[in-house]
XYZ file of C-alpha atoms in Angstrom:
737
model
C 0.223 -0.151 0.053
C 1.642 3.439 -0.532
C 1.810 5.545 2.256
C 1.652 9.564 2.251
C 3.951 11.394 3.969
C 3.480 14.917 5.341
C 3.150 16.775 8.551
C 0.527 14.880 11.046
C -2.757 16.887 10.266
C -5.044 18.090 13.127
C -8.892 18.008 13.427
C -10.369 19.384 10.390
C -12.345 21.748 12.153
C -9.511 23.292 14.182
C -9.307 27.141 14.914
C -6.067 28.156 13.314
C -6.226 30.197 10.105
C -5.549 28.618 6.954
C -3.759 30.799 4.931
C -5.173 31.861 1.264
C -8.664 29.921 1.691
C -11.613 31.749 2.951
C -15.578 31.328 3.300
C -17.400 33.302 0.196
C -20.453 34.478 1.888
C -22.988 36.520 -0.748
C -25.341 38.685 0.967
C -28.106 39.507 -1.498
C -30.120 42.506 -0.257
C -31.834 45.495 -1.637
C -31.119 47.796 1.863
C -27.847 49.039 2.166
C -28.228 48.860 5.945
C -28.573 44.987 6.130
C -25.322 44.854 4.161
C -23.314 47.348 6.642
C -25.021 45.710 9.832
C -24.060 42.323 8.564
C -20.339 42.852 7.269
C -19.726 44.319 10.802
C -20.887 41.553 12.867
C -19.081 39.249 10.721
C -15.540 40.908 10.171
C -13.139 39.343 12.696
C -15.353 36.011 12.391
C -13.361 32.847 11.310
C -14.786 29.750 11.102
C -13.142 26.454 11.092
C -9.977 28.527 10.877
C -10.740 30.544 7.776
C -12.036 33.812 7.218
C -14.791 35.081 5.943
C -15.089 37.336 2.493
C -18.369 38.995 1.828
C -19.706 39.644 -1.365
C -22.639 42.372 -1.834
C -25.634 42.296 -4.517
C -28.692 44.008 -4.153
C -30.842 42.800 -7.242
C -31.559 39.469 -8.676
C -29.398 40.523 -11.924
C -26.652 41.171 -10.043
C -26.726 37.955 -7.551
C -26.976 35.584 -10.687
C -24.143 37.273 -12.216
C -22.162 37.401 -8.983
C -23.127 33.523 -8.845
C -21.759 32.846 -12.136
C -18.387 33.948 -11.845
C -17.905 32.786 -8.364
C -19.588 29.397 -8.418
C -17.409 28.426 -4.451
C -20.001 30.654 -2.599
C -20.678 28.779 0.067
C -23.451 30.810 1.742
C -26.121 33.429 0.314
C -27.576 35.379 2.641
C -30.578 36.040 0.733
C -33.646 38.611 1.032
C -36.937 37.343 -0.219
C -38.157 40.752 -1.375
C -36.198 42.834 -3.601
C -37.542 43.618 -7.197
C -40.757 41.816 -6.681
C -42.442 40.228 -3.538
C -41.146 36.763 -4.659
C -37.506 38.117 -5.900
C -35.660 36.093 -3.261
C -37.302 32.627 -4.166
C -37.005 33.030 -8.028
C -33.599 33.485 -7.373
C -33.857 30.223 -5.439
C -34.799 28.501 -7.844
C -32.154 29.935 -10.813
C -29.264 29.572 -8.434
C -30.577 25.626 -8.388
C -32.371 25.194 -11.622
C -30.072 27.407 -14.551
C -26.877 27.727 -12.422
C -26.757 24.176 -11.204
C -25.226 24.915 -8.154
C -26.282 22.424 -5.577
C -24.035 22.802 -2.997
C -24.378 26.439 -1.819
C -26.458 26.950 1.713
C -29.594 29.637 0.957
C -30.513 31.407 3.846
C -33.502 33.213 2.967
C -34.233 36.643 5.097
C -37.301 38.569 5.342
C -38.596 41.578 7.281
C -41.551 39.960 8.652
C -43.154 36.705 9.022
C -45.900 35.830 6.483
C -43.945 37.766 3.558
C -43.160 33.937 2.446
C -44.743 31.479 3.918
C -42.115 29.358 5.763
C -43.456 25.898 5.529
C -44.535 26.775 2.071
C -40.734 28.280 1.061
C -39.073 25.263 2.930
C -41.536 23.144 1.001
C -41.259 24.107 -2.503
C -37.824 25.942 -2.575
C -34.362 24.228 -1.642
C -33.323 26.610 0.729
C -31.778 25.679 4.044
C -33.182 27.708 6.307
C -35.449 30.659 6.567
C -35.174 33.929 9.474
C -36.708 36.863 9.782
C -34.150 39.555 9.781
C -34.904 40.740 13.477
C -34.203 37.228 14.895
C -30.664 37.360 13.177
C -28.712 38.814 16.205
C -24.994 38.795 15.933
C -25.110 35.750 17.700
C -28.115 34.275 15.935
C -25.921 34.987 12.521
C -23.038 33.646 13.870
C -24.132 29.864 14.811
C -26.426 30.353 11.274
C -23.774 31.151 9.599
C -21.610 28.047 11.284
C -24.100 25.296 10.659
C -24.489 26.758 6.976
C -20.960 26.288 6.474
C -20.672 23.351 7.921
C -23.052 21.754 5.920
C -21.471 23.676 2.788
C -17.931 21.879 3.696
C -19.639 18.482 4.606
C -21.058 18.817 0.842
C -18.559 20.039 -0.959
C -16.039 17.127 0.590
C -18.611 14.501 -0.671
C -18.766 15.780 -3.960
C -14.788 16.123 -4.140
C -14.764 12.781 -2.820
C -17.273 11.862 -5.588
C -15.391 13.901 -8.524
C -12.327 12.650 -7.573
C -13.346 8.844 -7.735
C -14.715 9.674 -11.062
C -11.500 10.949 -12.370
C -9.691 8.321 -10.521
C -11.675 5.669 -12.751
C -11.472 7.931 -16.108
C -7.605 7.945 -15.373
C -7.820 4.365 -14.523
C -9.301 3.219 -17.925
C -7.145 5.891 -20.556
C -4.342 4.600 -18.734
C -5.321 0.615 -19.315
C -5.756 1.215 -22.612
C -2.195 2.298 -23.386
C 0.139 -0.364 -25.218
C 3.183 0.680 -24.099
C 5.371 2.241 -20.977
C 6.601 5.242 -22.830
C 2.678 6.273 -23.921
C 1.622 5.077 -20.199
C 4.270 7.176 -18.861
C 3.250 10.675 -20.558
C -0.113 10.037 -19.753
C 0.395 9.752 -15.912
C 1.469 12.912 -16.069
C -1.844 14.205 -17.786
C -4.330 11.942 -15.878
C -2.188 13.836 -12.559
C -2.240 17.240 -13.725
C -6.320 16.479 -14.572
C -7.101 14.677 -11.066
C -4.981 17.834 -8.728
C -6.097 20.317 -11.320
C -2.514 21.701 -11.791
C -1.102 22.343 -15.353
C 0.611 18.981 -16.746
C 4.641 20.326 -15.389
C 6.063 16.969 -14.648
C 8.282 14.016 -14.983
C 7.897 10.330 -14.646
C 10.637 7.826 -13.601
C 10.730 3.933 -13.931
C 13.292 1.535 -14.106
C 13.661 -0.848 -18.141
C 11.544 -3.621 -16.131
C 9.421 -1.605 -13.627
C 8.416 -4.235 -12.072
C 11.564 -5.427 -10.534
C 13.448 -4.299 -7.214
C 15.633 -2.728 -8.977
C 18.435 -0.835 -6.340
C 20.963 0.809 -8.820
C 19.412 4.282 -9.668
C 21.507 4.426 -12.770
C 18.852 2.105 -14.319
C 16.340 4.447 -13.890
C 15.418 6.713 -16.839
C 12.989 9.662 -17.315
C 10.571 7.787 -19.525
C 8.044 10.472 -19.391
C 7.430 13.974 -19.153
C 5.606 17.443 -19.356
C 6.664 21.424 -19.706
C 9.394 22.349 -18.662
C 10.298 18.648 -17.795
C 10.876 17.718 -21.058
C 14.195 18.541 -21.600
C 15.043 15.459 -19.026
C 13.031 13.110 -21.105
C 15.051 9.840 -21.771
C 17.622 10.671 -19.719
C 18.872 8.429 -16.770
C 17.641 9.529 -13.370
C 22.031 9.891 -12.306
C 22.327 12.692 -14.959
C 19.551 14.910 -14.302
C 21.109 18.195 -14.201
C 18.385 19.213 -11.148
C 19.657 17.993 -8.209
C 15.984 19.320 -6.505
C 14.181 16.707 -8.971
C 16.724 13.991 -8.856
C 16.698 13.961 -5.167
C 13.407 14.337 -4.656
C 12.289 10.993 -7.161
C 15.403 9.131 -5.105
C 13.488 9.299 -2.234
C 10.550 8.372 -3.272
C 11.923 5.285 -5.308
C 13.999 4.691 -2.337
C 11.267 4.927 0.850
C 8.458 3.485 -1.920
C 6.456 6.189 -1.257
C 4.385 8.991 -1.819
C 6.197 12.389 -0.970
C 4.190 16.042 -0.036
C 6.892 18.803 0.425
C 7.167 22.579 -0.004
C 7.976 22.652 -3.290
C 6.074 19.561 -4.988
C 4.071 16.107 -5.593
C 6.100 12.863 -5.781
C 4.215 10.488 -6.638
C 5.418 6.524 -5.840
C 3.086 3.831 -7.728
C 3.576 0.704 -6.468
C 2.825 -2.416 -8.722
C 1.494 -5.723 -7.745
C 4.321 -7.589 -7.765
C 7.200 -5.119 -6.526
C 8.883 -2.531 -7.995
C 7.204 0.586 -9.230
C 7.730 4.127 -10.429
C 7.817 7.334 -9.216
C 6.109 10.491 -10.776
C 7.267 14.567 -10.012
C 4.883 17.515 -10.068
C 4.443 20.921 -9.609
C 1.893 21.364 -6.621
C 2.014 24.377 -3.855
C -0.932 23.771 -2.566
C -1.060 22.123 0.936
C -3.931 19.346 0.190
C -6.400 18.327 2.931
C -7.142 14.967 4.384
C -9.420 13.782 1.905
C -7.234 15.405 -1.086
C -4.491 13.260 0.413
C -7.116 9.294 0.757
C -7.868 10.458 -2.975
C -4.436 10.843 -3.666
C -3.257 7.309 -2.265
C -6.079 5.616 -4.255
C -4.954 7.093 -7.453
C -1.558 5.724 -6.751
C -2.447 2.537 -5.735
C -5.407 2.318 -8.869
C -2.376 3.959 -11.655
C 0.098 1.528 -10.126
C -2.756 -1.767 -11.328
C -2.958 -0.050 -14.182
C 0.934 -0.265 -14.952
C 0.971 -3.656 -14.277
C -1.638 -4.255 -16.872
C 0.227 -1.687 -19.173
C 3.902 -4.292 -18.877
C 1.094 -6.634 -19.038
C -0.047 -6.211 -22.116
C 3.301 -4.702 -23.879
C 4.514 -8.502 -22.915
C 1.334 -10.134 -24.555
C 1.551 -7.967 -27.244
C 5.329 -8.678 -27.638
C 4.401 -12.713 -27.753
C 1.738 -12.021 -30.201
C 3.669 -9.657 -32.555
C 7.250 -10.921 -32.215
C 9.222 -13.934 -33.091
C 10.595 -15.299 -30.467
C 13.412 -17.267 -31.868
C 14.573 -14.219 -34.707
C 13.409 -11.519 -32.258
C 12.108 -10.031 -34.944
C 7.979 -9.687 -36.366
C 5.551 -12.355 -36.517
C 3.195 -12.858 -39.302
C 0.727 -11.167 -37.072
C 3.014 -8.057 -36.926
C 3.537 -8.358 -40.396
C 0.111 -8.168 -41.298
C -0.864 -5.237 -38.974
C 2.428 -3.343 -40.817
C 1.178 -4.372 -44.356
C -2.349 -3.071 -43.513
C -1.201 0.286 -42.410
C 1.366 0.747 -45.573
C -1.297 0.215 -47.954
C -3.140 3.181 -46.719
C -0.009 5.010 -47.570
C -0.155 7.425 -50.706
C 3.313 5.540 -52.061
C 2.054 2.161 -51.670
C 2.210 1.580 -55.285
C 5.875 1.907 -55.091
C 5.564 -0.960 -52.654
C 7.175 -4.594 -52.993
C 6.388 -7.876 -51.319
C 8.867 -10.829 -51.219
C 8.195 -14.838 -49.893
C 11.253 -16.464 -48.893
C 11.020 -19.985 -48.480
C 14.608 -22.738 -47.394
C 14.076 -25.675 -49.911
C 14.219 -28.823 -47.783
C 14.545 -27.434 -44.653
C 13.086 -30.140 -42.721
C 15.261 -32.224 -43.654
C 17.741 -30.265 -43.375
C 16.509 -29.984 -39.604
C 16.468 -33.985 -39.419
C 19.968 -34.403 -40.622
C 21.514 -31.876 -38.861
C 19.628 -31.576 -35.626
C 16.973 -28.678 -35.470
C 20.137 -26.288 -33.572
C 21.662 -25.888 -36.966
C 18.480 -25.200 -38.376
C 17.490 -22.541 -36.223
C 21.228 -21.214 -36.502
C 20.726 -21.024 -40.404
C 16.947 -19.091 -39.693
C 19.608 -16.473 -37.459
C 22.277 -16.051 -39.935
C 18.967 -15.605 -43.175
C 17.587 -12.538 -40.372
C 20.859 -11.006 -39.597
C 21.725 -11.276 -43.356
C 18.640 -9.707 -44.640
C 19.179 -7.020 -41.968
C 22.522 -6.139 -42.739
C 21.922 -5.799 -46.777
C 18.611 -4.263 -46.892
C 17.499 -0.319 -45.850
C 16.385 0.084 -42.712
C 13.204 1.206 -44.366
C 12.196 -2.438 -45.101
C 9.957 -5.202 -43.310
C 11.472 -7.913 -42.461
C 9.027 -10.923 -41.031
C 8.680 -14.344 -39.547
C 5.876 -15.715 -41.026
C 6.341 -19.688 -40.325
C 9.148 -21.944 -39.696
C 11.416 -21.300 -42.716
C 8.941 -18.973 -44.383
C 10.077 -14.869 -44.636
C 8.596 -11.925 -45.285
C 10.279 -8.624 -47.077
C 8.074 -5.107 -47.465
C 9.792 -2.696 -48.949
C 10.464 -0.245 -52.226
C 10.638 -2.032 -55.533
C 14.154 -1.127 -55.858
C 15.185 -2.615 -52.484
C 12.858 -5.712 -52.924
C 14.010 -6.708 -56.717
C 15.181 -9.985 -57.953
C 18.648 -9.234 -58.365
C 19.084 -7.560 -54.409
C 17.612 -10.858 -53.178
C 19.656 -12.532 -55.774
C 23.259 -11.120 -55.237
C 22.008 -11.054 -51.049
C 21.354 -15.026 -50.625
C 24.719 -16.139 -53.278
C 26.760 -16.180 -50.777
C 27.189 -18.899 -48.057
C 25.586 -18.406 -44.429
C 27.994 -18.745 -41.041
C 25.987 -21.505 -39.448
C 27.817 -23.165 -36.271
C 31.369 -22.498 -37.271
C 31.287 -23.690 -40.911
C 29.215 -22.185 -44.369
C 26.418 -23.446 -45.523
C 24.508 -22.204 -49.176
C 20.922 -23.171 -49.120
C 18.877 -23.011 -52.056
C 15.981 -20.212 -51.204
C 12.543 -20.387 -53.135
C 11.250 -16.686 -53.581
C 7.877 -15.079 -54.583
C 7.641 -11.289 -55.218
C 4.992 -9.362 -55.974
C 4.183 -5.557 -56.768
C 1.653 -3.598 -55.887
C 1.610 -1.552 -59.166
C 0.687 -5.386 -60.865
C -2.171 -6.299 -58.954
C -5.127 -4.938 -56.697
C -5.312 -6.299 -53.729
C -7.918 -5.407 -51.045
C -6.374 -5.874 -47.868
C -3.568 -7.318 -46.309
C -4.208 -10.929 -46.749
C -5.092 -10.492 -50.523
C -1.591 -9.019 -51.064
C 0.170 -11.832 -49.171
C -1.975 -14.488 -51.083
C -0.401 -13.063 -53.924
C 2.522 -13.735 -52.636
C 1.989 -17.215 -51.997
C 0.494 -17.801 -54.947
C 4.291 -16.562 -56.517
C 5.694 -18.519 -53.364
C 4.004 -21.800 -54.722
C 5.007 -20.902 -58.359
C 8.732 -20.698 -57.594
C 8.895 -24.102 -55.669
C 7.358 -25.624 -58.340
C 9.927 -24.761 -60.635
C 12.262 -26.156 -58.779
C 14.956 -25.063 -55.838
C 16.418 -21.893 -55.767
C 13.950 -20.230 -58.248
C 12.378 -16.901 -58.231
C 8.699 -16.226 -59.695
C 6.949 -13.047 -59.869
C 2.950 -12.754 -59.205
C 0.881 -12.417 -62.362
C -2.401 -12.584 -63.302
C -1.754 -15.996 -64.810
C -0.365 -17.543 -61.907
C -3.499 -16.713 -60.092
C -5.593 -17.989 -63.225
C -3.292 -20.927 -62.311
C -4.182 -21.088 -58.848
C -7.450 -21.015 -59.248
C -7.818 -23.490 -61.754
C -6.339 -25.640 -58.794
C -8.425 -24.863 -55.944
C -11.399 -25.630 -58.716
C -9.528 -28.839 -59.644
C -9.600 -29.491 -55.817
C -13.107 -29.251 -55.318
C -14.092 -30.916 -58.391
C -11.471 -34.118 -56.942
C -13.067 -34.315 -53.221
C -16.629 -34.556 -54.876
C -15.148 -37.387 -57.420
C -14.300 -39.391 -54.359
C -17.159 -38.691 -52.267
C -18.728 -39.724 -55.121
C -16.910 -42.742 -55.641
C -15.147 -42.000 -59.283
C -12.174 -42.365 -58.146
C -10.604 -45.839 -59.453
C -7.487 -48.575 -59.254
C -5.392 -49.253 -62.512
C -2.813 -51.926 -62.228
C 0.600 -52.134 -63.975
C 2.312 -55.737 -64.050
C 5.482 -56.171 -62.618
C 7.837 -59.087 -64.239
C 10.527 -61.117 -62.727
C 13.116 -61.442 -65.157
C 14.818 -64.159 -63.732
C 11.581 -66.559 -63.803
C 10.137 -64.538 -66.895
C 7.146 -63.762 -64.733
C 4.563 -61.925 -63.317
C 5.600 -61.414 -59.842
C 3.140 -58.445 -59.242
C 1.080 -55.555 -59.745
C 1.374 -52.192 -58.980
C -1.858 -50.090 -57.933
C -2.387 -46.434 -59.247
C -5.031 -44.346 -58.737
C -6.982 -42.788 -61.773
C -9.723 -39.908 -62.231
C -11.918 -40.326 -64.942
C -14.234 -36.862 -65.294
C -17.813 -36.822 -65.848
C -17.224 -36.176 -69.703
C -15.128 -39.048 -69.693
C -11.602 -36.905 -70.186
C -8.265 -38.519 -67.831
C -6.780 -36.188 -65.206
C -3.272 -36.488 -65.133
C -2.339 -38.254 -61.654
C 0.476 -35.461 -61.811
C -2.118 -32.932 -61.800
C -4.386 -33.788 -58.373
C -1.879 -36.393 -56.481
C 0.233 -33.303 -55.536
C -3.097 -31.149 -54.581
C -4.403 -34.324 -52.699
C -1.199 -34.435 -50.586
C -0.617 -30.530 -50.141
C -4.653 -30.477 -48.305
C -4.217 -34.039 -46.861
C -7.357 -35.687 -49.055
C -4.872 -38.143 -49.325
C -4.894 -39.385 -46.617
C -8.676 -40.913 -46.883
C -7.904 -41.163 -50.193
C -4.709 -43.231 -49.533
C -6.913 -45.486 -47.065
C -9.327 -45.950 -49.990
C -6.822 -47.177 -51.906
C -5.121 -49.745 -49.879
C -7.925 -51.391 -49.015
C -9.048 -51.291 -52.644
C -5.841 -52.729 -54.219
C -6.123 -55.536 -51.402
C -9.726 -56.383 -51.883
C -8.487 -56.562 -56.179
C -5.725 -58.270 -55.080
C -7.816 -61.153 -52.874
C -9.978 -61.718 -56.145
C -7.286 -62.530 -58.603
C -6.339 -65.110 -56.038
C -9.754 -66.437 -55.872
C -9.347 -65.997 -59.753
C -6.562 -68.205 -60.357
C -3.475 -66.326 -60.127
C -2.575 -66.860 -55.830
C 0.536 -65.642 -55.067
C 0.601 -62.296 -56.807
C 2.242 -59.085 -54.560
C 0.412 -55.933 -54.720
C 2.352 -52.476 -54.981
C 0.526 -49.568 -53.281
C 2.059 -45.983 -53.138
C 1.933 -44.215 -49.818
C 1.968 -40.674 -50.074
C 4.390 -38.785 -47.605
C 1.226 -37.188 -45.731
C -0.259 -40.863 -45.176
C 3.245 -41.736 -43.554
C 3.072 -39.338 -41.440
C -0.223 -40.359 -39.457
C 0.599 -41.885 -36.386
C -2.119 -45.096 -36.682
C -0.925 -45.992 -40.396
C 0.731 -49.424 -39.124
C -2.845 -50.022 -37.440
C -4.760 -49.005 -41.101
C -2.762 -51.181 -42.949
C -3.240 -54.524 -40.232
C -7.094 -53.713 -40.722
C -6.993 -53.762 -44.237
C -5.320 -56.697 -44.335
C -7.372 -58.399 -42.067
C -10.800 -56.949 -44.227
C -8.693 -58.851 -47.461
C -7.862 -62.126 -45.943
C -4.115 -61.305 -48.138
C -0.825 -62.583 -46.387
C 1.286 -59.983 -45.288
C 3.832 -60.493 -47.545
C 1.335 -60.584 -50.669
C 1.649 -56.835 -49.371
C 3.760 -54.214 -50.327
C 4.333 -50.351 -50.209
C 6.410 -48.086 -52.108
C 7.089 -45.118 -49.797
C 8.968 -42.267 -51.597
C 12.807 -41.486 -50.879
C 11.955 -37.725 -49.383
C 8.692 -39.578 -47.422
C 11.341 -41.995 -45.877
C 14.005 -39.296 -45.096
C 10.593 -36.564 -43.344
C 11.322 -37.624 -39.899
C 13.341 -40.180 -39.582
C 13.161 -41.540 -36.211
C 9.961 -41.811 -36.668
C 9.553 -43.169 -40.536
C 11.873 -45.955 -39.216
C 10.306 -47.016 -36.082
C 6.863 -47.237 -38.661
C 8.834 -48.849 -41.396
C 10.572 -51.448 -38.556
C 6.652 -52.253 -37.309
C 5.253 -53.157 -40.603
C 8.219 -55.362 -41.609
C 7.832 -57.335 -38.647
C 3.971 -57.721 -39.909
C 5.672 -59.663 -42.502
C 4.387 -56.031 -45.576
C 7.577 -55.638 -47.958
C 8.246 -52.169 -47.901
C 9.943 -50.573 -51.372
C 12.032 -46.920 -51.576
C 10.149 -45.579 -54.693
C 12.034 -42.758 -57.129
C 15.243 -43.534 -55.925
C 17.803 -41.230 -56.714
C 15.506 -38.451 -57.515
C 15.043 -37.063 -54.066
C 17.090 -36.148 -50.704
C 19.668 -39.120 -50.620
C 21.360 -40.279 -47.852
C 23.599 -43.227 -48.003
C 23.731 -43.547 -44.359
C 20.025 -43.689 -43.395
C 19.425 -45.175 -46.534
C 21.686 -48.537 -44.953
C 19.492 -48.404 -41.559
C 15.575 -48.385 -43.305
C 14.237 -52.335 -43.277
C 13.774 -52.121 -47.593
C 12.732 -54.753 -49.480
C 12.878 -53.646 -52.485
C 14.435 -50.313 -54.707
C 12.361 -48.801 -56.932
C 14.774 -47.151 -60.069
C 12.841 -44.107 -61.477
C 11.932 -44.291 -65.432
C 13.679 -40.761 -65.446
C 17.066 -42.816 -65.242
C 16.109 -45.418 -67.636
C 14.364 -43.187 -70.170
C 18.184 -41.694 -70.780
C 20.169 -44.420 -71.267
C 21.551 -43.385 -74.053
C 23.339 -41.902 -72.071
C 27.101 -42.919 -71.892
C 26.827 -42.225 -67.872
C 23.735 -43.442 -67.058
C 24.033 -47.273 -67.194
C 27.103 -46.769 -64.974
C 24.744 -45.241 -62.391
C 22.016 -47.599 -63.283
C 24.627 -50.370 -62.360
C 25.656 -48.782 -59.114
C 22.506 -48.649 -57.942
C 21.616 -52.276 -58.574
C 25.102 -52.926 -56.763
C 24.229 -50.818 -54.130
C 20.583 -52.665 -53.711
C 22.540 -56.354 -53.825
C 24.761 -54.831 -50.765
C 22.035 -53.718 -48.910
C 19.985 -56.947 -49.355
C 17.371 -55.178 -51.584
C 15.508 -56.137 -54.734
C 15.437 -53.725 -57.434
C 12.748 -52.845 -59.648
C 12.959 -50.816 -62.729
C 10.339 -48.432 -64.041
C 9.610 -47.114 -67.777
C 10.638 -49.973 -69.532
C 9.669 -49.197 -73.283
C 11.141 -50.442 -75.190
C 13.402 -53.910 -75.844
C 16.573 -51.628 -75.453
C 15.722 -50.916 -72.094
C 14.833 -54.508 -71.555
C 18.046 -55.961 -72.789
C 20.085 -53.413 -70.286
C 18.178 -53.991 -67.244
C 19.137 -57.829 -68.080
C 22.357 -57.341 -68.648
C 22.269 -54.972 -66.068
C 21.252 -57.664 -63.135
C 18.140 -56.062 -62.291
C 15.796 -58.598 -61.012
C 12.263 -57.016 -62.180
C 11.429 -54.569 -64.885
C 7.727 -53.036 -65.298
C 6.224 -50.817 -67.903
C 4.514 -49.793 -71.057
C 6.705 -52.724 -72.754
C 4.238 -55.154 -71.141
C 1.116 -53.589 -70.457
C -0.226 -50.522 -69.599
C -1.564 -49.619 -66.329
C -5.307 -51.199 -66.593
C -8.808 -52.173 -64.984
C -8.725 -55.528 -62.846
C -11.388 -56.648 -65.173
C -8.572 -55.998 -68.168
C -5.572 -56.922 -66.147
C -6.949 -60.252 -65.288
C -6.994 -60.706 -69.212
C -4.115 -59.957 -69.529
C -2.530 -62.703 -66.649
C -4.727 -64.943 -68.459
C -3.003 -64.141 -71.931
C 0.547 -64.217 -70.614
C 0.293 -67.505 -67.940
């Protein structure tokens, strides 16, 4: 609780003079003798230690004019009859209704009883006493006036308390809305000045983390200042030339209390969690007990507001700052982008999105600490290379956003920036980074989110082109994006309507010269009979997660079809089913495979799951655990598209795979003198690891002969059969039995 240090107060109704303050008494009467007699009777009187100050009027208009200029009159001795028999009563009504002076005490005086019936006047008019002038001897007048002033003082204190509490509530409401300690400190001065009714001349002093109980006052700084004290803003407390000000703030902070002194007021605001700050203002008045009590409440309230402001500042930092890189995050970037879009020179802005290629694989191979170091190095490079006017933010794990002038955020600038290796943990690392750029003069963004969506379209286009590529937003890209969205919608409807089908391609054992297995391939025929290429819709399904339910259906259908082939006279055929990366990440993948096996009745040895090399390299430990569990069930595993992804021989050796599939891109270029040697190396490597080899894309006799010569185990391709529906496959199998 904040204490106030001041001289001990006597009883409020003391006899000592209260210098500089007086009670204003207005005598309103059209008889000059009444003015003279009353003033003489009360000339030396002091009530509650204060002298009286007499104001004199002789008409209703004059009375109302004086009260308009002197609203703090305590008592009015009002004659009933002046210009008219009821002039006094009409003045009472206007004082209360028009001037809104509800605190002033009104004593109605009349020359003789009956001029204004006492009961009627007291009942219908807001007066506080009714006296005939003959009753008001000096003794009676002093008693009446003392009683009236006591009543006025009590009402004034109640009103001051009410107004003071209103000001405290108002101040706390305004202060609690501040979002930073700087703005809060400036607001404290204004609120204190408004509360005390003085000019805002003062300073607010706080340590960098005002909540901590700092003992080194060199850490305290002036966070807010007003008036003549502005010259001290942002200075350390120990550097202030004004020794009196420095001493007052230091005493308040040291004693953790409010100081009321002759040359100023120094308030201490304690936080709920310790610590605090001090504010000094020029104030020359001696506060009464009510002022002191209200000051204590004010200090406690503003101290709690400071707790809230500090908490809001920390929450805002968490909400709008990236904790790893200490730069703006997505929320902060969108907010800043929205503000920039409202400026007159917004058309000269460009937005770029940067994405590190294969960052997840890098984290898996070298550890998250290495990935974090690379992110820090990239953020530092961006800050060092780009103008300070450019906004740099981290939007996602390895995604950065840049906003600046077109000349600063250009492809040539960013290519140079990204062309040099980054220092990472004592080594040099040169990652490939894809960049999507959108210029505001090339699009019509409705808001920040719309512009960011355009930039994402450009980035997606860059990533589709390959590693380390750049792409610029264009309307064509937007149309392609809308086309993909429509295709995804149609794919979802086709899957739900059961219009996806499976086609099967035989896999031939070269040594036995017979069918060893079949590969299940997903197909989609549109309502108009046209086929959608798997390369168009499968990536969409994988990207949106739709591939998980589609993959479950493919697995269950392929196993059921293989069981039907066995019942049709072809038992023992192995079925290969592609498992996408998103499927492979599912925690219950192994259980789903078990369920499909139970439903089909197939032996696990008849099922082989094809996993892409890049999919197997994602979350390596988890991938290896699932692969070992599947092999433990007896299910075969094939590494698909070997040699086209992020290869690691160390991890390949740890994988319990049964087959290695050579991608068709190697088969199609066997006429290149180096290609057969590469394929031979793959076949040799697989043999050493205990895996069989399947070559995809065999389309002619030359390719087939080459694979035989290199010792390949199995092949598949158009030379033998194109992918076909189950019924056509059965016909083919019977023809080649």
